[in-house]
JSON list of C-alpha atoms in Angstrom, two decimals:
[
{"chain": "A", "resi": 1079, "resn": "MET", "atom": "CA", "xyz": [96.89, 100.20, 119.45]},
{"chain": "A", "resi": 1080, "resn": "ASN", "atom": "CA", "xyz": [95.27, 102.20, 122.27]},
{"chain": "A", "resi": 1081, "resn": "SER", "atom": "CA", "xyz": [97.63, 105.15, 122.60]},
{"chain": "A", "resi": 1082, "resn": "LEU", "atom": "CA", "xyz": [97.23, 105.12, 118.18]},
{"chain": "A", "resi": 1083, "resn": "LYS", "atom": "CA", "xyz": [93.48, 105.37, 118.92]},
{"chain": "A", "resi": 1084, "resn": "SER", "atom": "CA", "xyz": [94.23, 108.10, 121.54]},
{"chain": "A", "resi": 1085, "resn": "LEU", "atom": "CA", "xyz": [96.01, 109.68, 118.71]},
{"chain": "A", "resi": 1086, "resn": "LEU", "atom": "CA", "xyz": [94.09, 109.60, 116.13]},
{"chain": "A", "resi": 1087, "resn": "ALA", "atom": "CA", "xyz": [90.85, 110.42, 117.76]},
{"chain": "A", "resi": 1088, "resn": "ASP", "atom": "CA", "xyz": [92.70, 113.70, 119.08]},
{"chain": "A", "resi": 1089, "resn": "ALA", "atom": "CA", "xyz": [93.52, 114.32, 115.57]},
{"chain": "A", "resi": 1090, "resn": "GLY", "atom": "CA", "xyz": [89.49, 114.69, 115.28]},
{"chain": "A", "resi": 1091, "resn": "ARG", "atom": "CA", "xyz": [88.87, 116.96, 117.95]},
{"chain": "A", "resi": 1092, "resn": "VAL", "atom": "CA", "xyz": [91.66, 119.14, 117.14]},
{"chain": "A", "resi": 1093, "resn": "LEU", "atom": "CA", "xyz": [90.46, 119.72, 112.99]},
{"chain": "A", "resi": 1094, "resn": "ALA", "atom": "CA", "xyz": [87.01, 119.81, 113.95]},
{"chain": "A", "resi": 1095, "resn": "HIS", "atom": "CA", "xyz": [87.45, 122.45, 116.69]},
{"chain": "A", "resi": 1096, "resn": "GLU", "atom": "CA", "xyz": [89.58, 124.47, 113.57]},
{"chain": "A", "resi": 1097, "resn": "GLY", "atom": "CA", "xyz": [86.24, 124.73, 111.68]},
{"chain": "A", "resi": 1098, "resn": "GLN", "atom": "CA", "xyz": [87.12, 121.91, 109.24]},
{"chain": "A", "resi": 1099, "resn": "GLY", "atom": "CA", "xyz": [84.56, 119.80, 110.73]},
{"chain": "A", "resi": 1100, "resn": "ASP", "atom": "CA", "xyz": [81.69, 119.05, 107.69]},
{"chain": "A", "resi": 1101, "resn": "TYR", "atom": "CA", "xyz": [79.14, 117.03, 109.88]},
{"chain": "A", "resi": 1102, "resn": "VAL", "atom": "CA", "xyz": [79.74, 113.73, 109.55]},
{"chain": "A", "resi": 1103, "resn": "ALA", "atom": "CA", "xyz": [82.14, 114.34, 106.27]},
{"chain": "A", "resi": 1104, "resn": "GLY", "atom": "CA", "xyz": [86.01, 114.45, 106.28]},
{"chain": "A", "resi": 1105, "resn": "HIS", "atom": "CA", "xyz": [88.28, 111.55, 108.00]},
{"chain": "A", "resi": 1106, "resn": "VAL", "atom": "CA", "xyz": [91.78, 111.06, 109.02]},
{"chain": "A", "resi": 1107, "resn": "SER", "atom": "CA", "xyz": [93.52, 107.98, 109.05]},
{"chain": "A", "resi": 1108, "resn": "LEU", "atom": "CA", "xyz": [97.13, 106.73, 111.06]},
{"chain": "A", "resi": 1109, "resn": "ARG", "atom": "CA", "xyz": [99.13, 103.67, 109.62]},
{"chain": "A", "resi": 1110, "resn": "LEU", "atom": "CA", "xyz": [100.15, 100.99, 111.85]},
{"chain": "A", "resi": 1111, "resn": "PRO", "atom": "CA", "xyz": [103.96, 101.02, 112.65]},
{"chain": "A", "resi": 1112, "resn": "HIS", "atom": "CA", "xyz": [104.84, 96.90, 112.83]},
{"chain": "A", "resi": 1113, "resn": "GLN", "atom": "CA", "xyz": [101.81, 96.63, 109.84]},
{"chain": "A", "resi": 1114, "resn": "PRO", "atom": "CA", "xyz": [103.32, 99.29, 107.22]},
{"chain": "A", "resi": 1115, "resn": "ASP", "atom": "CA", "xyz": [99.60, 98.00, 104.85]},
{"chain": "A", "resi": 1116, "resn": "ARG", "atom": "CA", "xyz": [96.73, 98.35, 107.23]},
{"chain": "A", "resi": 1117, "resn": "PHE", "atom": "CA", "xyz": [95.57, 102.05, 108.81]},
{"chain": "A", "resi": 1118, "resn": "LEU", "atom": "CA", "xyz": [93.13, 103.21, 111.52]},
{"chain": "A", "resi": 1119, "resn": "MET", "atom": "CA", "xyz": [90.52, 105.37, 110.68]},
{"chain": "A", "resi": 1120, "resn": "LYS", "atom": "CA", "xyz": [87.71, 107.42, 111.40]},
{"chain": "A", "resi": 1121, "resn": "PRO", "atom": "CA", "xyz": [84.63, 105.01, 110.72]},
{"chain": "A", "resi": 1122, "resn": "ALA", "atom": "CA", "xyz": [81.47, 107.28, 108.44]},
{"chain": "A", "resi": 1123, "resn": "GLY", "atom": "CA", "xyz": [78.28, 108.03, 109.84]},
{"chain": "A", "resi": 1124, "resn": "ILE", "atom": "CA", "xyz": [80.35, 110.66, 113.06]},
{"chain": "A", "resi": 1125, "resn": "GLY", "atom": "CA", "xyz": [81.88, 113.30, 113.39]},
{"chain": "A", "resi": 1126, "resn": "LEU", "atom": "CA", "xyz": [85.27, 114.26, 113.23]},
{"chain": "A", "resi": 1127, "resn": "GLU", "atom": "CA", "xyz": [85.49, 114.87, 117.08]},
{"chain": "A", "resi": 1128, "resn": "GLU", "atom": "CA", "xyz": [83.17, 112.02, 117.98]},
{"chain": "A", "resi": 1129, "resn": "MET", "atom": "CA", "xyz": [85.99, 109.13, 117.59]},
{"chain": "A", "resi": 1130, "resn": "THR", "atom": "CA", "xyz": [86.60, 106.93, 120.22]},
{"chain": "A", "resi": 1131, "resn": "GLU", "atom": "CA", "xyz": [89.10, 104.14, 120.90]},
{"chain": "A", "resi": 1132, "resn": "ASP", "atom": "CA", "xyz": [85.75, 102.01, 120.79]},
{"chain": "A", "resi": 1133, "resn": "ASN", "atom": "CA", "xyz": [84.66, 103.15, 117.16]},
{"chain": "A", "resi": 1134, "resn": "ILE", "atom": "CA", "xyz": [87.68, 103.46, 115.54]},
{"chain": "A", "resi": 1135, "resn": "ILE", "atom": "CA", "xyz": [88.31, 101.07, 112.21]},
{"chain": "A", "resi": 1136, "resn": "MET", "atom": "CA", "xyz": [90.79, 99.38, 110.39]},
{"chain": "A", "resi": 1137, "resn": "VAL", "atom": "CA", "xyz": [91.31, 99.21, 106.86]},
{"chain": "A", "resi": 1138, "resn": "ASP", "atom": "CA", "xyz": [93.96, 97.73, 104.25]},
{"chain": "A", "resi": 1139, "resn": "LEU", "atom": "CA", "xyz": [95.87, 99.05, 101.62]},
{"chain": "A", "resi": 1140, "resn": "ASP", "atom": "CA", "xyz": [93.34, 97.36, 99.06]},
{"chain": "A", "resi": 1141, "resn": "GLY", "atom": "CA", "xyz": [90.35, 99.83, 101.29]},
{"chain": "A", "resi": 1142, "resn": "ASN", "atom": "CA", "xyz": [88.67, 96.35, 102.74]},
{"chain": "A", "resi": 1143, "resn": "LYS", "atom": "CA", "xyz": [87.76, 97.05, 106.31]},
{"chain": "A", "resi": 1144, "resn": "VAL", "atom": "CA", "xyz": [89.79, 94.53, 108.43]},
{"chain": "A", "resi": 1145, "resn": "GLU", "atom": "CA", "xyz": [88.79, 95.34, 112.23]},
{"chain": "A", "resi": 1146, "resn": "GLY", "atom": "CA", "xyz": [85.46, 97.37, 113.78]},
{"chain": "A", "resi": 1147, "resn": "ALA", "atom": "CA", "xyz": [82.13, 97.66, 113.77]},
{"chain": "A", "resi": 1148, "resn": "ALA", "atom": "CA", "xyz": [81.46, 100.52, 111.91]},
{"chain": "A", "resi": 1149, "resn": "GLY", "atom": "CA", "xyz": [80.75, 101.08, 108.58]},
{"chain": "A", "resi": 1150, "resn": "ARG", "atom": "CA", "xyz": [83.63, 102.80, 106.45]},
{"chain": "A", "resi": 1151, "resn": "HIS", "atom": "CA", "xyz": [83.47, 105.87, 104.91]},
{"chain": "A", "resi": 1152, "resn": "ASN", "atom": "CA", "xyz": [83.56, 105.70, 100.66]},
{"chain": "A", "resi": 1153, "resn": "GLU", "atom": "CA", "xyz": [86.66, 107.74, 100.37]},
{"chain": "A", "resi": 1154, "resn": "VAL", "atom": "CA", "xyz": [88.74, 105.12, 101.88]},
{"chain": "A", "resi": 1155, "resn": "PHE", "atom": "CA", "xyz": [91.12, 105.35, 98.69]},
{"chain": "A", "resi": 1156, "resn": "ILE", "atom": "CA", "xyz": [92.27, 108.43, 99.65]},
{"chain": "A", "resi": 1157, "resn": "HIS", "atom": "CA", "xyz": [94.00, 106.62, 102.70]},
{"chain": "A", "resi": 1158, "resn": "SER", "atom": "CA", "xyz": [94.48, 103.50, 101.06]},
{"chain": "A", "resi": 1159, "resn": "GLU", "atom": "CA", "xyz": [96.25, 104.92, 97.92]},
{"chain": "A", "resi": 1160, "resn": "VAL", "atom": "CA", "xyz": [97.98, 107.72, 99.04]},
{"chain": "A", "resi": 1161, "resn": "LEU", "atom": "CA", "xyz": [99.91, 105.50, 102.23]},
{"chain": "A", "resi": 1162, "resn": "ARG", "atom": "CA", "xyz": [100.17, 102.94, 98.95]},
{"chain": "A", "resi": 1163, "resn": "ALA", "atom": "CA", "xyz": [102.39, 105.64, 97.33]},
{"chain": "A", "resi": 1164, "resn": "ARG", "atom": "CA", "xyz": [104.30, 107.06, 100.69]},
{"chain": "A", "resi": 1165, "resn": "PRO", "atom": "CA", "xyz": [105.74, 104.61, 102.52]},
{"chain": "A", "resi": 1166, "resn": "ASP", "atom": "CA", "xyz": [106.78, 107.52, 104.10]},
{"chain": "A", "resi": 1167, "resn": "CYS", "atom": "CA", "xyz": [104.23, 108.62, 105.43]},
{"chain": "A", "resi": 1168, "resn": "VAL", "atom": "CA", "xyz": [102.18, 107.65, 107.99]},
{"chain": "A", "resi": 1169, "resn": "ALA", "atom": "CA", "xyz": [99.16, 110.08, 108.30]},
{"chain": "A", "resi": 1170, "resn": "VAL", "atom": "CA", "xyz": [96.20, 110.57, 105.94]},
{"chain": "A", "resi": 1171, "resn": "VAL", "atom": "CA", "xyz": [93.74, 114.08, 106.79]},
{"chain": "A", "resi": 1172, "resn": "HIS", "atom": "CA", "xyz": [91.18, 115.21, 104.31]},
{"chain": "A", "resi": 1173, "resn": "THR", "atom": "CA", "xyz": [88.48, 117.16, 105.07]},
{"chain": "A", "resi": 1174, "resn": "HIS", "atom": "CA", "xyz": [86.54, 120.14, 103.04]},
{"chain": "A", "resi": 1175, "resn": "ALA", "atom": "CA", "xyz": [88.63, 123.08, 104.76]},
{"chain": "A", "resi": 1176, "resn": "PRO", "atom": "CA", "xyz": [85.79, 126.33, 103.74]},
{"chain": "A", "resi": 1177, "resn": "TYR", "atom": "CA", "xyz": [88.33, 128.23, 102.16]},
{"chain": "A", "resi": 1178, "resn": "ALA", "atom": "CA", "xyz": [90.34, 126.14, 100.72]},
{"chain": "A", "resi": 1179, "resn": "VAL", "atom": "CA", "xyz": [87.62, 124.83, 98.66]},
{"chain": "A", "resi": 1180, "resn": "ALA", "atom": "CA", "xyz": [86.31, 128.21, 97.91]},
{"chain": "A", "resi": 1181, "resn": "PHE", "atom": "CA", "xyz": [90.16, 129.36, 97.10]},
{"chain": "A", "resi": 1182, "resn": "SER", "atom": "CA", "xyz": [90.27, 126.26, 94.49]},
{"chain": "A", "resi": 1183, "resn": "SER", "atom": "CA", "xyz": [87.53, 127.88, 92.85]},
{"chain": "A", "resi": 1184, "resn": "LEU", "atom": "CA", "xyz": [90.13, 131.02, 91.82]},
{"chain": "A", "resi": 1185, "resn": "GLY", "atom": "CA", "xyz": [91.77, 129.01, 89.73]},
{"chain": "A", "resi": 1186, "resn": "LYS", "atom": "CA", "xyz": [95.20, 130.24, 91.28]},
{"chain": "A", "resi": 1187, "resn": "PRO", "atom": "CA", "xyz": [98.24, 129.76, 92.73]},
{"chain": "A", "resi": 1188, "resn": "LEU", "atom": "CA", "xyz": [98.90, 129.41, 96.21]},
{"chain": "A", "resi": 1189, "resn": "GLN", "atom": "CA", "xyz": [100.85, 132.85, 96.85]},
{"chain": "A", "resi": 1190, "resn": "ALA", "atom": "CA", "xyz": [103.08, 133.40, 100.12]},
{"chain": "A", "resi": 1191, "resn": "VAL", "atom": "CA", "xyz": [100.84, 136.39, 101.57]},
{"chain": "A", "resi": 1192, "resn": "SER", "atom": "CA", "xyz": [101.20, 135.47, 104.90]},
{"chain": "A", "resi": 1193, "resn": "ASN", "atom": "CA", "xyz": [103.62, 133.12, 106.53]},
{"chain": "A", "resi": 1194, "resn": "ASP", "atom": "CA", "xyz": [101.05, 130.15, 106.63]},
{"chain": "A", "resi": 1195, "resn": "GLY", "atom": "CA", "xyz": [101.65, 130.23, 102.74]},
{"chain": "A", "resi": 1196, "resn": "ALA", "atom": "CA", "xyz": [105.65, 129.59, 102.86]},
{"chain": "A", "resi": 1197, "resn": "PHE", "atom": "CA", "xyz": [104.56, 126.18, 103.88]},
{"chain": "A", "resi": 1198, "resn": "PHE", "atom": "CA", "xyz": [103.29, 125.25, 100.16]},
{"chain": "A", "resi": 1199, "resn": "ALA", "atom": "CA", "xyz": [106.74, 127.54, 98.46]},
{"chain": "A", "resi": 1200, "resn": "ASN", "atom": "CA", "xyz": [106.83, 124.46, 96.92]},
{"chain": "A", "resi": 1201, "resn": "GLY", "atom": "CA", "xyz": [104.26, 124.06, 95.05]},
{"chain": "A", "resi": 1202, "resn": "LEU", "atom": "CA", "xyz": [100.56, 123.03, 95.69]},
{"chain": "A", "resi": 1203, "resn": "PRO", "atom": "CA", "xyz": [98.87, 120.21, 93.56]},
{"chain": "A", "resi": 1204, "resn": "VAL", "atom": "CA", "xyz": [96.21, 120.68, 92.36]},
{"chain": "A", "resi": 1205, "resn": "PHE", "atom": "CA", "xyz": [94.27, 117.68, 91.49]},
{"chain": "A", "resi": 1206, "resn": "ASP", "atom": "CA", "xyz": [91.09, 118.43, 88.85]},
{"chain": "A", "resi": 1207, "resn": "GLU", "atom": "CA", "xyz": [90.55, 115.80, 86.99]},
{"chain": "A", "resi": 1208, "resn": "THR", "atom": "CA", "xyz": [87.58, 115.44, 88.34]},
{"chain": "A", "resi": 1209, "resn": "THR", "atom": "CA", "xyz": [85.23, 117.32, 91.43]},
{"chain": "A", "resi": 1210, "resn": "GLU", "atom": "CA", "xyz": [83.66, 113.68, 92.63]},
{"chain": "A", "resi": 1211, "resn": "LEU", "atom": "CA", "xyz": [83.69, 112.17, 95.03]},
{"chain": "A", "resi": 1212, "resn": "ILE", "atom": "CA", "xyz": [87.30, 109.57, 95.43]},
{"chain": "A", "resi": 1213, "resn": "ILE", "atom": "CA", "xyz": [85.23, 106.21, 95.69]},
{"chain": "A", "resi": 1214, "resn": "THR", "atom": "CA", "xyz": [87.36, 104.04, 93.83]},
{"chain": "A", "resi": 1215, "resn": "LYS", "atom": "CA", "xyz": [90.72, 102.48, 93.39]},
{"chain": "A", "resi": 1216, "resn": "GLN", "atom": "CA", "xyz": [91.69, 104.66, 90.43]},
{"chain": "A", "resi": 1217, "resn": "ARG", "atom": "CA", "xyz": [90.73, 108.12, 91.81]},
{"chain": "A", "resi": 1218, "resn": "GLY", "atom": "CA", "xyz": [92.62, 107.72, 94.76]},
{"chain": "A", "resi": 1219, "resn": "ALA", "atom": "CA", "xyz": [95.84, 106.57, 92.81]},
{"chain": "A", "resi": 1220, "resn": "ALA", "atom": "CA", "xyz": [95.51, 109.52, 90.69]},
{"chain": "A", "resi": 1221, "resn": "VAL", "atom": "CA", "xyz": [95.16, 111.89, 93.68]},
{"chain": "A", "resi": 1222, "resn": "ALA", "atom": "CA", "xyz": [98.46, 109.53, 94.68]},
{"chain": "A", "resi": 1223, "resn": "ARG", "atom": "CA", "xyz": [100.23, 110.65, 91.70]},
{"chain": "A", "resi": 1224, "resn": "LYS", "atom": "CA", "xyz": [98.78, 114.28, 92.03]},
{"chain": "A", "resi": 1225, "resn": "LEU", "atom": "CA", "xyz": [99.60, 114.59, 95.48]},
{"chain": "A", "resi": 1226, "resn": "GLY", "atom": "CA", "xyz": [103.97, 112.66, 94.72]},
{"chain": "A", "resi": 1227, "resn": "PRO", "atom": "CA", "xyz": [106.46, 114.12, 97.10]},
{"chain": "A", "resi": 1228, "resn": "HIS", "atom": "CA", "xyz": [104.52, 116.82, 98.38]},
{"chain": "A", "resi": 1229, "resn": "GLY", "atom": "CA", "xyz": [102.73, 117.07, 101.47]},
{"chain": "A", "resi": 1230, "resn": "ALA", "atom": "CA", "xyz": [99.77, 118.77, 100.83]},
{"chain": "A", "resi": 1231, "resn": "LEU", "atom": "CA", "xyz": [97.31, 118.79, 97.84]},
{"chain": "A", "resi": 1232, "resn": "LEU", "atom": "CA", "xyz": [93.58, 120.79, 96.91]},
{"chain": "A", "resi": 1233, "resn": "LEU", "atom": "CA", "xyz": [90.96, 118.46, 95.41]},
{"chain": "A", "resi": 1234, "resn": "ARG", "atom": "CA", "xyz": [89.04, 121.56, 92.92]},
{"chain": "A", "resi": 1235, "resn": "ASN", "atom": "CA", "xyz": [85.35, 122.45, 94.63]},
{"chain": "A", "resi": 1236, "resn": "HIS", "atom": "CA", "xyz": [85.80, 119.52, 97.01]},
{"chain": "A", "resi": 1237, "resn": "GLY", "atom": "CA", "xyz": [88.50, 119.62, 100.31]},
{"chain": "A", "resi": 1238, "resn": "ILE", "atom": "CA", "xyz": [92.03, 119.00, 100.98]},
{"chain": "A", "resi": 1239, "resn": "VAL", "atom": "CA", "xyz": [94.47, 116.78, 100.90]},
{"chain": "A", "resi": 1240, "resn": "THR", "atom": "CA", "xyz": [97.59, 115.38, 103.51]},
{"chain": "A", "resi": 1241, "resn": "ALA", "atom": "CA", "xyz": [100.41, 113.39, 104.54]},
{"chain": "A", "resi": 1242, "resn": "ALA", "atom": "CA", "xyz": [103.20, 113.30, 106.30]},
{"chain": "A", "resi": 1243, "resn": "THR", "atom": "CA", "xyz": [105.49, 111.53, 108.59]},
{"chain": "A", "resi": 1244, "resn": "SER", "atom": "CA", "xyz": [103.62, 112.08, 112.04]},
{"chain": "A", "resi": 1245, "resn": "MET", "atom": "CA", "xyz": [99.90, 112.41, 113.16]},
{"chain": "A", "resi": 1246, "resn": "GLU", "atom": "CA", "xyz": [100.58, 116.14, 114.15]},
{"chain": "A", "resi": 1247, "resn": "GLN", "atom": "CA", "xyz": [102.35, 117.19, 110.74]},
{"chain": "A", "resi": 1248, "resn": "ALA", "atom": "CA", "xyz": [99.26, 116.18, 108.59]},
{"chain": "A", "resi": 1249, "resn": "VAL", "atom": "CA", "xyz": [96.76, 118.05, 110.65]},
{"chain": "A", "resi": 1250, "resn": "TRP", "atom": "CA", "xyz": [99.77, 120.84, 110.91]},
{"chain": "A", "resi": 1251, "resn": "LEU", "atom": "CA", "xyz": [99.88, 121.68, 107.00]},
{"chain": "A", "resi": 1252, "resn": "ALA", "atom": "CA", "xyz": [96.10, 121.04, 106.65]},
{"chain": "A", "resi": 1253, "resn": "LEU", "atom": "CA", "xyz": [95.30, 123.45, 109.52]},
{"chain": "A", "resi": 1254, "resn": "LYS", "atom": "CA", "xyz": [98.36, 125.82, 107.30]},
{"chain": "A", "resi": 1255, "resn": "LEU", "atom": "CA", "xyz": [97.22, 125.50, 103.62]},
{"chain": "A", "resi": 1256, "resn": "ASN", "atom": "CA", "xyz": [92.84, 126.31, 105.28]},
{"chain": "A", "resi": 1257, "resn": "GLN", "atom": "CA", "xyz": [94.45, 129.50, 106.89]},
{"chain": "A", "resi": 1258, "resn": "ALA", "atom": "CA", "xyz": [96.89, 129.99, 103.65]},
{"chain": "A", "resi": 1259, "resn": "CYS", "atom": "CA", "xyz": [94.05, 130.20, 101.73]},
{"chain": "A", "resi": 1260, "resn": "HIS", "atom": "CA", "xyz": [92.23, 131.99, 104.26]},
{"chain": "A", "resi": 1261, "resn": "MET", "atom": "CA", "xyz": [94.90, 135.09, 103.58]},
{"chain": "A", "resi": 1262, "resn": "GLN", "atom": "CA", "xyz": [95.01, 134.74, 99.85]},
{"chain": "A", "resi": 1263, "resn": "LEU", "atom": "CA", "xyz": [91.32, 134.97, 100.07]},
{"chain": "A", "resi": 1264, "resn": "MET", "atom": "CA", "xyz": [91.17, 138.58, 101.77]},
{"chain": "A", "resi": 1265, "resn": "ALA", "atom": "CA", "xyz": [93.50, 139.98, 99.82]},
{"chain": "A", "resi": 1266, "resn": "GLU", "atom": "CA", "xyz": [91.92, 138.67, 96.18]},
{"chain": "A", "resi": 1267, "resn": "TRP", "atom": "CA", "xyz": [88.65, 140.22, 98.00]},
{"chain": "A", "resi": 1268, "resn": "ALA", "atom": "CA", "xyz": [90.30, 143.97, 98.78]},
{"chain": "A", "resi": 1269, "resn": "GLY", "atom": "CA", "xyz": [91.21, 143.65, 94.53]},
{"chain": "A", "resi": 1270, "resn": "GLY", "atom": "CA", "xyz": [94.12, 140.98, 94.61]},
{"chain": "A", "resi": 1271, "resn": "PRO", "atom": "CA", "xyz": [97.44, 140.69, 96.75]},
{"chain": "A", "resi": 1272, "resn": "LYS", "atom": "CA", "xyz": [100.10, 143.29, 95.39]},
{"chain": "A", "resi": 1273, "resn": "LEU", "atom": "CA", "xyz": [103.15, 143.07, 97.78]},
{"chain": "A", "resi": 1274, "resn": "VAL", "atom": "CA", "xyz": [103.99, 138.37, 98.58]},
{"chain": "A", "resi": 1275, "resn": "GLY", "atom": "CA", "xyz": [106.57, 136.73, 99.94]},
{"chain": "A", "resi": 1276, "resn": "ASP", "atom": "CA", "xyz": [110.34, 136.40, 98.08]},
{"chain": "A", "resi": 1277, "resn": "PRO", "atom": "CA", "xyz": [110.09, 132.89, 96.81]},
{"chain": "A", "resi": 1278, "resn": "GLU", "atom": "CA", "xyz": [112.87, 131.93, 97.48]},
{"chain": "A", "resi": 1279, "resn": "GLN", "atom": "CA", "xyz": [112.44, 133.97, 101.26]},
{"chain": "A", "resi": 1280, "resn": "ALA", "atom": "CA", "xyz": [109.44, 131.80, 101.11]},
{"chain": "A", "resi": 1281, "resn": "ARG", "atom": "CA", "xyz": [110.74, 128.40, 100.64]},
{"chain": "A", "resi": 1282, "resn": "ALA", "atom": "CA", "xyz": [113.55, 128.92, 103.03]},
{"chain": "A", "resi": 1283, "resn": "LYS", "atom": "CA", "xyz": [111.12, 130.44, 105.77]},
{"chain": "A", "resi": 1284, "resn": "GLY", "atom": "CA", "xyz": [109.25, 127.09, 104.66]},
{"chain": "A", "resi": 1285, "resn": "ALA", "atom": "CA", "xyz": [111.67, 124.91, 105.12]},
{"chain": "A", "resi": 1286, "resn": "TYR", "atom": "CA", "xyz": [112.85, 126.17, 108.73]},
{"chain": "A", "resi": 1287, "resn": "ALA", "atom": "CA", "xyz": [109.50, 127.16, 110.15]},
{"chain": "A", "resi": 1288, "resn": "SER", "atom": "CA", "xyz": [107.93, 123.43, 109.82]},
{"chain": "A", "resi": 1289, "resn": "ARG", "atom": "CA", "xyz": [108.99, 121.15, 112.63]},
{"chain": "A", "resi": 1290, "resn": "PRO", "atom": "CA", "xyz": [108.10, 118.37, 114.43]},
{"chain": "A", "resi": 1291, "resn": "ASP", "atom": "CA", "xyz": [108.71, 120.20, 117.66]},
{"chain": "A", "resi": 1292, "resn": "ILE", "atom": "CA", "xyz": [106.45, 123.34, 116.00]},
{"chain": "A", "resi": 1293, "resn": "HIS", "atom": "CA", "xyz": [103.23, 120.59, 114.83]},
{"chain": "A", "resi": 1294, "resn": "THR", "atom": "CA", "xyz": [103.12, 118.64, 118.02]},
{"chain": "A", "resi": 1295, "resn": "GLY", "atom": "CA", "xyz": [103.35, 121.92, 120.32]},
{"chain": "A", "resi": 1296, "resn": "VAL", "atom": "CA", "xyz": [100.30, 123.77, 117.98]},
{"chain": "A", "resi": 1297, "resn": "PHE", "atom": "CA", "xyz": [98.70, 120.34, 117.66]},
{"chain": "A", "resi": 1298, "resn": "GLN", "atom": "CA", "xyz": [98.37, 120.39, 121.24]},
{"chain": "A", "resi": 1299, "resn": "TYR", "atom": "CA", "xyz": [97.61, 123.44, 122.04]},
{"chain": "A", "resi": 1300, "resn": "VAL", "atom": "CA", "xyz": [94.52, 123.17, 120.20]},
{"chain": "A", "resi": 1301, "resn": "LEU", "atom": "CA", "xyz": [94.22, 119.78, 122.14]},
{"chain": "A", "resi": 1302, "resn": "ARG", "atom": "CA", "xyz": [94.25, 122.45, 125.19]},
{"chain": "A", "resi": 1303, "resn": "ARG", "atom": "CA", "xyz": [91.72, 124.42, 123.76]},
{"chain": "A", "resi": 1304, "resn": "CYS", "atom": "CA", "xyz": [89.12, 121.76, 122.91]},
{"chain": "A", "resi": 1305, "resn": "ARG", "atom": "CA", "xyz": [89.19, 120.40, 126.41]},
{"chain": "A", "resi": 1306, "resn": "GLY", "atom": "CA", "xyz": [89.22, 123.65, 128.08]}
]
C-alpha cells in the first residue's frame, strides 16, 4: 500500500512541477490492484505536490471516502465514474492545465502541430455539456461516456481528464496534452497553423512513440528535476 501511495504522491509532484498545479485544485487517483472497487486519491485542501503517505485518502466507486482523515474533493466523481466505466484503467488525472483550458475556448480540433499532437490523433473528446464542476455521479458518468475508449479529454473552459493503465501513462498524457495545446495556441497566435502533420502519419507516430518505457522515463526524469 505504501508503494502505491508513494507513486500517487510522486505523480502529484510531477504534475505540479510541470505547471499543472492550481493552488489546492486538481487531483489524481490510483486504483487498488486487489480491490478494483477502491482507489487512492489526493485529499482536498492541499496542493498536488503536498501529498504524503499519511494524508492520501481511500475512496470507493460510489465516491464515498472509506479511509483517511483528510477531506474528499467534490469532483471525486470524475475518478469514480471513469474507473467504473473503464476497468482497463488504473489511474485518472484531472488538472486545470492552463494551455489546455485556453485551447478549449477556441472550439477548434487539436491538430498535429507538433509531435505532442500526434498522441491524440485518434481523437480528443471535448466535454461541453457544462462548464460547471463535476460534483455529481450523473456528471461524472457523462464525463466517462464522453471519454469513451480514449486516454484523454478536454473539459471545456475547465481542464483535462486523462485515464490510463498506469499512473505514469496518465501523467504523461496530461503533460503531452497541455504541451500539444500550447503548440497549437502558439500557431494560432501567429495566424493559425498552415502546415500540420499528415493524419495517418500522426496516428502511426502516436502509436509507436507512446510506450511504457517512455511514460516511465519521462515520469522519473521530472521527479529527478523535482528533487534537484
